[in-house]
Amino acid sequence: MNLTEYKDVYVFAEQRDGKLQNVALELLGKARELADANQEKVVAMLLGKDVKPLAQTLIEHGADRVLVVDHDLLKDYMTEPYTEAITAITTEFKPSIMLIGATTIGRDLGPRVSARNRTGLTADATKLEISDDEAHEFRMTRPAFGGNLMATILCKNHRPQMSTVRPGVMQKMAADASRKGEVVDYKVDFDVKKISRVKLVKTVKEEKTVADISEAKILVSGGRGVGTKDGFAKLEALAKELGGEVSSSRAMVDAGVMDQSRQVGQTGKTVRPNLYLACGISGAIQHLAGMEESELIVAINKDKFAPIFSVADLGIVGDLHKIVPMLTERLRTMQR
Ligand SMILES: Cc1cc2nc3c(=O)[nH]c(=O)nc-3n(C[C@H](O)[C@H](O)[C@H](O)COP(=O)(O)OP(=O)(O)OC[C@H]3O[C@@H](n4cnc5c(N)ncnc54)[C@H](O)[C@@H]3O)c2cc1C
């Protein structure tokens, strides 16, 4: 493999039902930074059926070029045709770096594409950077050994250097309507025989019954110190006053008090709200991994040595069961 032939940062622009997923735009923001460090281009790969109108949004968020693969076979996500299309792109254009969102689709697609291209894949990276020495290495960092240390992974001998990144970890660029880019219709000759083994019979959409905490601007989050459903009712009352959502540490999910969809952390969701209010959460590394990028972190804990205070902008040492209702009441009276 002649590594010098490989260039540019490619992003899988995941869309569902013609709607771009947030993570695609977040990855473009990071890709822009990486490409600028190497004086390369950002290329978005947009696969689907009648998806070309989305290309402009990708350009506004950092893409220099959008490869649109429009085909009936790509209307709904299926492993084989999507892998086929991306492999056609990698074979022809030889990307140096490829980023994919760690969504259910991306987690299925990423390993397939990496195996097809005989390269490695760093799953769930939390940090991506180009080294500022002469080597200009692409460094992918992710938690390892149960989150107890951070491992930086290099893919030195194979290309593309691939990574998946969970939604909410990277930041979007602000949309810039004046950005210009190239939109290319890219035709793929699908080998129908190869990809007809699996057929999509029916799509059943899961009813969205709970709010997506990764989208919330304000989170009132509870840990073991909250303890029970009654304890969480106090957090819910505060969240209601603040116009936010309630989230949780894994301890309360494991105890059956909170639903897994509300778990923040390494094995839960990554969140970046404007306000993260951590109540009775100690601040284990696996929890911090999911929330430390929040804009403003306020922690309430009765132990003044709790690690959560090391990431908090404001710390309140005391009993949350007294402080949370007092805060709620104060907000109520302020709004009257
Ligand atoms: C592989 C792996 C993955 C993991 N993934 C995650 C993850 O995604 N998310 C996650 O959260 N954890 C995760 N964990 C678990 C993590 O290590 C911690 O065990 C967990 O975060 C602890 O939750 P906690 O802070 O609620 O509980 P604790 O650590 O028990 O802390 C409770 C805190 O509440 C305080 N407190 C108690 N009573 C009160 C009161 N009345 N008022 C104020 N403060 C009070 C205590 O002082 C203490 O600091 C993972 C662990 C492993 C090994």
GROMACS .gro file of C-alpha atoms and ligand atoms in nm:
model
  389
    1MET     CA    1   0.000   0.000   0.000
    2ASN     CA    2   0.145   0.334  -0.105
    3LEU     CA    3   0.029   0.560   0.176
    4THR     CA    4   0.115   0.881  -0.011
    5GLU     CA    5  -0.171   0.812  -0.256
    6TYR     CA    6  -0.424   0.853   0.025
    7LYS     CA    7  -0.558   1.194   0.111
    8ASP     CA    8  -0.855   1.395   0.247
    9VAL     CA    9  -1.098   1.342   0.531
   10TYR     CA   10  -1.419   1.158   0.440
   11VAL     CA   11  -1.737   1.171   0.647
   12PHE     CA   12  -2.032   0.935   0.618
   13ALA     CA   13  -2.326   1.178   0.601
   14GLU     CA   14  -2.589   0.961   0.764
   15GLN     CA   15  -2.946   1.045   0.674
   16ARG     CA   16  -3.268   0.873   0.766
   17ASP     CA   17  -3.589   0.933   0.575
   18GLY     CA   18  -3.416   1.219   0.397
   19LYS     CA   19  -3.315   1.391   0.720
   20LEU     CA   20  -2.948   1.440   0.799
   21GLN     CA   21  -2.848   1.308   1.140
   22ASN     CA   22  -2.691   1.561   1.376
   23VAL     CA   23  -2.385   1.343   1.419
   24ALA     CA   24  -2.301   1.384   1.048
   25LEU     CA   25  -2.278   1.761   1.094
   26GLU     CA   26  -2.079   1.719   1.415
   27LEU     CA   27  -1.829   1.498   1.231
   28LEU     CA   28  -1.797   1.753   0.952
   29GLY     CA   29  -1.693   2.011   1.214
   30LYS     CA   30  -1.415   1.781   1.337
   31ALA     CA   31  -1.323   1.676   0.982
   32ARG     CA   32  -1.278   2.043   0.889
   33GLU     CA   33  -1.028   2.085   1.171
   34LEU     CA   34  -0.835   1.769   1.075
   35ALA     CA   35  -0.832   1.854   0.703
   36ASP     CA   36  -0.712   2.209   0.770
   37ALA     CA   37  -0.426   2.074   0.982
   38ASN     CA   38  -0.314   1.863   0.683
   39GLN     CA   39  -0.417   2.111   0.413
   40GLU     CA   40  -0.659   1.859   0.275
   41LYS     CA   41  -1.025   1.855   0.175
   42VAL     CA   42  -1.337   1.741   0.358
   43VAL     CA   43  -1.551   1.508   0.152
   44ALA     CA   44  -1.902   1.405   0.261
   45MET     CA   45  -2.044   1.076   0.134
   46LEU     CA   46  -2.419   1.113   0.097
   47LEU     CA   47  -2.598   0.786   0.022
   48GLY     CA   48  -2.971   0.738  -0.023
   49LYS     CA   49  -3.259   0.795  -0.261
   50ASP     CA   50  -3.344   1.152  -0.370
   51VAL     CA   51  -3.104   1.293  -0.112
   52LYS     CA   52  -2.914   1.541  -0.330
   53PRO     CA   53  -3.091   1.847  -0.181
   54LEU     CA   54  -2.913   1.772   0.148
   55ALA     CA   55  -2.572   1.837  -0.008
   56GLN     CA   56  -2.591   2.214   0.046
   57THR     CA   57  -2.635   2.168   0.423
   58LEU     CA   58  -2.322   1.951   0.428
   59ILE     CA   59  -2.126   2.221   0.247
   60GLU     CA   60  -2.254   2.487   0.486
   61HIS     CA   61  -2.125   2.274   0.775
   62GLY     CA   62  -1.774   2.223   0.641
   63ALA     CA   63  -1.769   1.989   0.339
   64ASP     CA   64  -1.564   2.095   0.033
   65ARG     CA   65  -1.709   1.818  -0.177
   66VAL     CA   66  -2.015   1.599  -0.154
   67LEU     CA   67  -2.025   1.263  -0.329
   68VAL     CA   68  -2.391   1.180  -0.381
   69VAL     CA   69  -2.472   0.816  -0.443
   70ASP     CA   70  -2.840   0.808  -0.533
   71HIS     CA   71  -2.992   0.468  -0.590
   72ASP     CA   72  -3.312   0.273  -0.515
   73LEU     CA   73  -3.102   0.018  -0.329
   74LEU     CA   74  -2.988   0.288  -0.087
   75LYS     CA   75  -3.332   0.419   0.005
   76ASP     CA   76  -3.328   0.248   0.345
   77TYR     CA   77  -3.010   0.150   0.523
   78MET     CA   78  -2.892  -0.202   0.447
   79THR     CA   79  -2.545  -0.329   0.528
   80GLU     CA   80  -2.446  -0.473   0.189
   81PRO     CA   81  -2.538  -0.196  -0.057
   82TYR     CA   82  -2.406   0.075   0.175
   83THR     CA   83  -2.078  -0.117   0.223
   84GLU     CA   84  -2.057  -0.171  -0.154
   85ALA     CA   85  -2.107   0.199  -0.228
   86ILE     CA   86  -1.853   0.317   0.027
   87THR     CA   87  -1.599   0.060  -0.083
   88ALA     CA   88  -1.639   0.181  -0.443
   89ILE     CA   89  -1.559   0.532  -0.314
   90THR     CA   90  -1.257   0.422  -0.111
   91THR     CA   91  -1.120   0.219  -0.402
   92GLU     CA   92  -1.149   0.509  -0.645
   93PHE     CA   93  -1.066   0.811  -0.427
   94LYS     CA   94  -0.836   0.663  -0.158
   95PRO     CA   95  -0.937   0.857   0.153
   96SER     CA   96  -0.676   0.905   0.424
   97ILE     CA   97  -0.927   0.938   0.709
   98MET     CA   98  -1.290   0.825   0.735
   99LEU     CA   99  -1.530   0.925   1.014
  100ILE     CA  100  -1.864   0.756   1.081
  101GLY     CA  101  -2.122   0.835   1.351
  102ALA     CA  102  -2.148   0.565   1.618
  103THR     CA  103  -2.523   0.529   1.567
  104THR     CA  104  -2.688   0.190   1.521
  105ILE     CA  105  -2.632   0.232   1.147
  106GLY     CA  106  -2.272   0.353   1.182
  107ARG     CA  107  -2.186   0.075   1.426
  108ASP     CA  108  -2.303  -0.175   1.165
  109LEU     CA  109  -2.146  -0.005   0.865
  110GLY     CA  110  -1.807   0.095   1.010
  111PRO     CA  111  -1.670  -0.255   1.083
  112ARG     CA  112  -1.793  -0.386   0.745
  113VAL     CA  113  -1.622  -0.108   0.555
  114SER     CA  114  -1.301  -0.145   0.756
  115ALA     CA  115  -1.292  -0.522   0.698
  116ARG     CA  116  -1.359  -0.477   0.325
  117ASN     CA  117  -1.073  -0.228   0.307
  118ARG     CA  118  -0.843  -0.436   0.529
  119THR     CA  119  -0.788  -0.151   0.768
  120GLY     CA  120  -0.850  -0.084   1.136
  121LEU     CA  121  -1.132   0.099   1.310
  122THR     CA  122  -1.125   0.288   1.636
  123ALA     CA  123  -1.474   0.267   1.779
  124ASP     CA  124  -1.625   0.541   1.997
  125ALA     CA  125  -1.335   0.784   1.979
  126THR     CA  126  -1.366   1.077   2.216
  127LYS     CA  127  -1.076   1.279   2.076
  128LEU     CA  128  -0.936   1.302   1.722
  129GLU     CA  129  -0.634   1.510   1.633
  130ILE     CA  130  -0.343   1.551   1.396
  131SER     CA  131  -0.013   1.558   1.585
  132ASP     CA  132   0.159   1.893   1.557
  133ASP     CA  133   0.504   1.740   1.500
  134GLU     CA  134   0.649   1.663   1.156
  135ALA     CA  135   0.483   1.321   1.140
  136HIS     CA  136   0.131   1.472   1.123
  137GLU     CA  137  -0.008   1.149   1.265
  138PHE     CA  138  -0.379   1.097   1.297
  139ARG     CA  139  -0.439   1.017   1.665
  140MET     CA  140  -0.763   0.858   1.779
  141THR     CA  141  -0.827   0.848   2.153
  142ARG     CA  142  -1.090   0.639   2.328
  143PRO     CA  143  -1.153   0.500   2.678
  144ALA     CA  144  -0.999   0.157   2.737
  145PHE     CA  145  -0.994  -0.101   3.015
  146GLY     CA  146  -1.341  -0.018   3.141
  147GLY     CA  147  -1.279   0.353   3.105
  148ASN     CA  148  -0.993   0.351   3.355
  149LEU     CA  149  -0.744   0.485   3.104
  150MET     CA  150  -0.753   0.664   2.772
  151ALA     CA  151  -0.582   0.486   2.480
  152THR     CA  152  -0.448   0.676   2.180
  153ILE     CA  153  -0.461   0.461   1.870
  154LEU     CA  154  -0.267   0.505   1.546
  155CYS     CA  155  -0.336   0.327   1.219
  156LYS     CA  156   0.009   0.351   1.068
  157ASN     CA  157   0.017   0.104   0.782
  158HIS     CA  158  -0.336   0.088   0.645
  159ARG     CA  159  -0.584   0.329   0.494
  160PRO     CA  160  -0.833   0.475   0.541
  161GLN     CA  161  -0.772   0.550   0.909
  162MET     CA  162  -1.122   0.491   1.038
  163SER     CA  163  -1.305   0.597   1.348
  164THR     CA  164  -1.660   0.602   1.477
  165VAL     CA  165  -1.767   0.881   1.712
  166ARG     CA  166  -2.079   0.887   1.925
  167PRO     CA  167  -2.341   1.157   1.874
  168GLY     CA  168  -2.280   1.465   2.088
  169VAL     CA  169  -1.905   1.418   2.127
  170MET     CA  170  -1.784   1.657   1.854
  171GLN     CA  171  -1.915   2.005   1.786
  172LYS     CA  172  -2.084   2.126   1.468
  173MET     CA  173  -1.949   2.429   1.290
  174ALA     CA  174  -2.198   2.713   1.273
  175ALA     CA  175  -2.370   2.689   0.934
  176ASP     CA  176  -2.214   2.927   0.683
  177ALA     CA  177  -2.446   2.982   0.387
  178SER     CA  178  -2.167   3.153   0.191
  179ARG     CA  179  -1.946   2.841   0.184
  180LYS     CA  180  -1.897   2.697  -0.163
  181GLY     CA  181  -1.845   2.334  -0.247
  182GLU     CA  182  -1.865   2.081  -0.524
  183VAL     CA  183  -2.153   1.833  -0.553
  184VAL     CA  184  -2.066   1.521  -0.752
  185ASP     CA  185  -2.310   1.252  -0.864
  186TYR     CA  186  -2.122   0.930  -0.811
  187LYS     CA  187  -2.248   0.619  -0.986
  188VAL     CA  188  -2.191   0.277  -0.833
  189ASP     CA  189  -2.234  -0.042  -1.035
  190PHE     CA  190  -2.396  -0.260  -0.775
  191ASP     CA  191  -2.344  -0.631  -0.806
  192VAL     CA  192  -2.709  -0.715  -0.739
  193LYS     CA  193  -2.636  -1.086  -0.697
  194LYS     CA  194  -2.401  -1.009  -0.412
  195ILE     CA  195  -2.637  -0.780  -0.230
  196SER     CA  196  -2.970  -0.955  -0.273
  197ARG     CA  197  -2.919  -1.204   0.008
  198VAL     CA  198  -3.094  -0.976   0.256
  199LYS     CA  199  -3.425  -0.806   0.183
  200LEU     CA  200  -3.590  -0.536   0.384
  201VAL     CA  201  -3.943  -0.658   0.442
  202LYS     CA  202  -4.079  -0.392   0.675
  203THR     CA  203  -3.952  -0.106   0.885
  204VAL     CA  204  -4.104  -0.083   1.231
  205LYS     CA  205  -4.030   0.245   1.401
  206GLU     CA  206  -3.990   0.247   1.776
  207GLU     CA  207  -4.230   0.492   1.937
  208LYS     CA  208  -4.038   0.777   2.090
  209THR     CA  209  -4.178   0.783   2.442
  210VAL     CA  210  -3.897   0.960   2.620
  211ALA     CA  211  -3.707   1.275   2.542
  212ASP     CA  212  -3.359   1.242   2.396
  213ILE     CA  213  -3.130   1.367   2.674
  214SER     CA  214  -2.849   1.432   2.426
  215GLU     CA  215  -3.066   1.706   2.272
  216ALA     CA  216  -3.161   1.874   2.603
  217LYS     CA  217  -3.021   2.218   2.684
  218ILE     CA  218  -3.069   2.170   3.059
  219LEU     CA  219  -3.019   1.842   3.244
  220VAL     CA  220  -3.091   1.774   3.609
  221SER     CA  221  -2.903   1.453   3.667
  222GLY     CA  222  -2.925   1.221   3.964
  223GLY     CA  223  -2.704   0.951   4.110
  224ARG     CA  224  -2.706   0.706   4.398
  225GLY     CA  225  -2.742   0.998   4.639
  226VAL     CA  226  -3.092   1.054   4.496
  227GLY     CA  227  -3.166   0.691   4.571
  228THR     CA  228  -3.531   0.627   4.485
  229LYS     CA  229  -3.812   0.716   4.245
  230ASP     CA  230  -3.940   0.959   4.511
  231GLY     CA  231  -3.597   1.120   4.514
  232PHE     CA  232  -3.610   1.158   4.135
  233ALA     CA  233  -3.955   1.320   4.164
  234LYS     CA  234  -3.774   1.612   4.335
  235LEU     CA  235  -3.534   1.634   4.041
  236GLU     CA  236  -3.826   1.622   3.796
  237ALA     CA  237  -3.993   1.915   3.972
  238LEU     CA  238  -3.672   2.117   3.941
  239ALA     CA  239  -3.623   2.015   3.577
  240LYS     CA  240  -3.979   2.129   3.504
  241GLU     CA  241  -3.911   2.474   3.652
  242LEU     CA  242  -3.591   2.502   3.450
  243GLY     CA  243  -3.745   2.369   3.128
  244GLY     CA  244  -3.502   2.076   3.123
  245GLU     CA  245  -3.492   1.697   3.137
  246VAL     CA  246  -3.389   1.449   3.403
  247SER     CA  247  -3.093   1.220   3.343
  248SER     CA  248  -2.910   0.969   3.558
  249SER     CA  249  -2.587   0.795   3.649
  250ARG     CA  250  -2.553   0.427   3.573
  251ALA     CA  251  -2.591   0.340   3.941
  252MET     CA  252  -2.957   0.441   3.929
  253VAL     CA  253  -3.014   0.258   3.600
  254ASP     CA  254  -2.860  -0.061   3.740
  255ALA     CA  255  -3.081  -0.021   4.048
  256GLY     CA  256  -3.388  -0.013   3.819
  257VAL     CA  257  -3.485   0.337   3.928
  258MET     CA  258  -3.418   0.508   3.593
  259ASP     CA  259  -3.450   0.399   3.232
  260GLN     CA  260  -3.129   0.326   3.039
  261SER     CA  261  -3.227   0.586   2.777
  262ARG     CA  262  -3.156   0.851   3.044
  263GLN     CA  263  -2.812   0.725   3.142
  264VAL     CA  264  -2.520   0.962   3.094
  265GLY     CA  265  -2.168   0.828   3.051
  266GLN     CA  266  -1.938   0.591   2.874
  267THR     CA  267  -2.201   0.321   2.837
  268GLY     CA  268  -2.488   0.570   2.823
  269LYS     CA  269  -2.525   0.891   2.625
  270THR     CA  270  -2.279   1.173   2.571
  271VAL     CA  271  -2.440   1.505   2.655
  272ARG     CA  272  -2.332   1.865   2.614
  273PRO     CA  273  -2.611   2.079   2.762
  274ASN     CA  274  -2.585   2.446   2.856
  275LEU     CA  275  -2.644   2.344   3.219
  276TYR     CA  276  -2.568   2.006   3.379
  277LEU     CA  277  -2.682   1.990   3.739
  278ALA     CA  278  -2.529   1.679   3.899
  279CYS     CA  279  -2.713   1.578   4.217
  280GLY     CA  280  -2.570   1.301   4.436
  281ILE     CA  281  -2.332   1.184   4.163
  282SER     CA  282  -1.976   1.105   4.277
  283GLY     CA  283  -1.812   1.177   3.939
  284ALA     CA  284  -1.664   0.841   3.838
  285ILE     CA  285  -1.448   0.864   3.523
  286GLN     CA  286  -1.708   0.667   3.325
  287HIS     CA  287  -1.973   0.924   3.417
  288LEU     CA  288  -1.750   1.224   3.347
  289ALA     CA  289  -1.674   1.084   3.000
  290GLY     CA  290  -2.036   1.153   2.907
  291MET     CA  291  -2.085   1.504   3.048
  292GLU     CA  292  -1.762   1.691   3.112
  293GLU     CA  293  -1.800   1.897   2.793
  294SER     CA  294  -2.121   2.055   2.928
  295GLU     CA  295  -2.116   2.433   2.920
  296LEU     CA  296  -2.189   2.492   3.291
  297ILE     CA  297  -2.163   2.215   3.549
  298VAL     CA  298  -2.320   2.260   3.891
  299ALA     CA  299  -2.275   1.980   4.143
  300ILE     CA  300  -2.460   1.912   4.467
  301ASN     CA  301  -2.292   1.654   4.686
  302LYS     CA  302  -2.268   1.605   5.059
  303ASP     CA  303  -1.905   1.491   5.030
  304LYS     CA  304  -1.682   1.790   4.965
  305PHE     CA  305  -1.409   1.557   4.831
  306ALA     CA  306  -1.635   1.400   4.565
  307PRO     CA  307  -1.451   1.393   4.227
  308ILE     CA  308  -1.749   1.562   4.055
  309PHE     CA  309  -1.631   1.889   4.211
  310SER     CA  310  -1.310   1.872   4.006
  311VAL     CA  311  -1.511   1.930   3.684
  312ALA     CA  312  -1.784   2.152   3.835
  313ASP     CA  313  -1.797   2.526   3.770
  314LEU     CA  314  -2.005   2.565   4.084
  315GLY     CA  315  -2.019   2.324   4.376
  316ILE     CA  316  -2.274   2.306   4.655
  317VAL     CA  317  -2.176   2.087   4.950
  318GLY     CA  318  -2.491   1.965   5.121
  319ASP     CA  319  -2.790   1.735   5.121
  320LEU     CA  320  -2.957   1.734   4.779
  321HIS     CA  321  -3.287   1.628   4.934
  322LYS     CA  322  -3.300   1.966   5.106
  323ILE     CA  323  -3.126   2.180   4.843
  324VAL     CA  324  -3.317   2.063   4.534
  325PRO     CA  325  -3.667   2.143   4.675
  326MET     CA  326  -3.534   2.479   4.800
  327LEU     CA  327  -3.402   2.563   4.453
  328THR     CA  328  -3.730   2.457   4.294
  329GLU     CA  329  -3.929   2.672   4.534
  330ARG     CA  330  -3.702   2.971   4.476
  331LEU     CA  331  -3.744   2.940   4.098
  332ARG     CA  332  -4.121   2.913   4.139
  333THR     CA  333  -4.142   3.231   4.347
  334MET     CA  334  -3.907   3.414   4.107
  335GLN     CA  335  -4.136   3.333   3.816
  336ARG     CA  336  -4.449   3.453   3.991
  337LIG     C1  337  -1.721  -0.040   3.199
  337LIG     C2  338  -1.795   0.055   3.285
  337LIG     C3  339  -1.882   0.145   3.226
  337LIG     C4  340  -1.953   0.236   3.304
  337LIG     N1  341  -2.037   0.326   3.243
  337LIG     C5  342  -2.098   0.420   3.318
  337LIG     C6  343  -2.180   0.518   3.257
  337LIG     O1  344  -2.203   0.521   3.136
  337LIG     N2  345  -2.237   0.611   3.337
  337LIG     C7  346  -2.219   0.614   3.473
  337LIG     O2  347  -2.275   0.703   3.540
  337LIG     N3  348  -2.145   0.520   3.532
  337LIG     C8  349  -2.085   0.422   3.460
  337LIG     N4  350  -2.012   0.326   3.521
  337LIG     C9  351  -2.018   0.319   3.670
  337LIG    C10  352  -1.927   0.415   3.741
  337LIG     O3  353  -1.800   0.359   3.757
  337LIG    C11  354  -1.984   0.449   3.880
  337LIG     O4  355  -2.002   0.330   3.954
  337LIG    C12  356  -2.118   0.524   3.876
  337LIG     O5  357  -2.108   0.635   3.791
  337LIG    C13  358  -2.151   0.572   4.017
  337LIG     O6  359  -2.275   0.635   4.017
  337LIG     P1  360  -2.309   0.744   4.123
  337LIG     O7  361  -2.214   0.859   4.114
  337LIG     O8  362  -2.454   0.774   4.110
  337LIG     O9  363  -2.294   0.665   4.263
  337LIG     P2  364  -2.183   0.674   4.374
  337LIG    O10  365  -2.048   0.662   4.319
  337LIG    O11  366  -2.225   0.578   4.479
  337LIG    O12  367  -2.197   0.822   4.430
  337LIG    C14  368  -2.307   0.870   4.501
  337LIG    C15  369  -2.273   1.012   4.545
  337LIG    O13  370  -2.385   1.069   4.605
  337LIG    C16  371  -2.344   1.148   4.716
  337LIG     N5  372  -2.458   1.157   4.807
  337LIG    C17  373  -2.517   1.059   4.877
  337LIG     N6  374  -2.625   1.106   4.945
  337LIG    C18  375  -2.633   1.239   4.915
  337LIG    C19  376  -2.721   1.344   4.954
  337LIG     N7  377  -2.825   1.320   5.036
  337LIG     N8  378  -2.698   1.467   4.904
  337LIG    C20  379  -2.593   1.494   4.822
  337LIG     N9  380  -2.506   1.397   4.784
  337LIG    C21  381  -2.526   1.273   4.827
  337LIG    C22  382  -2.225   1.071   4.773
  337LIG    O14  383  -2.141   1.158   4.849
  337LIG    C23  384  -2.158   1.019   4.646
  337LIG    O15  385  -2.060   1.109   4.600
  337LIG    C24  386  -1.939   0.235   3.446
  337LIG    C25  387  -1.851   0.145   3.504
  337LIG    C26  388  -1.780   0.055   3.426
  337LIG    C27  389  -1.685  -0.040   3.492
   0.00000   0.00000   0.00000
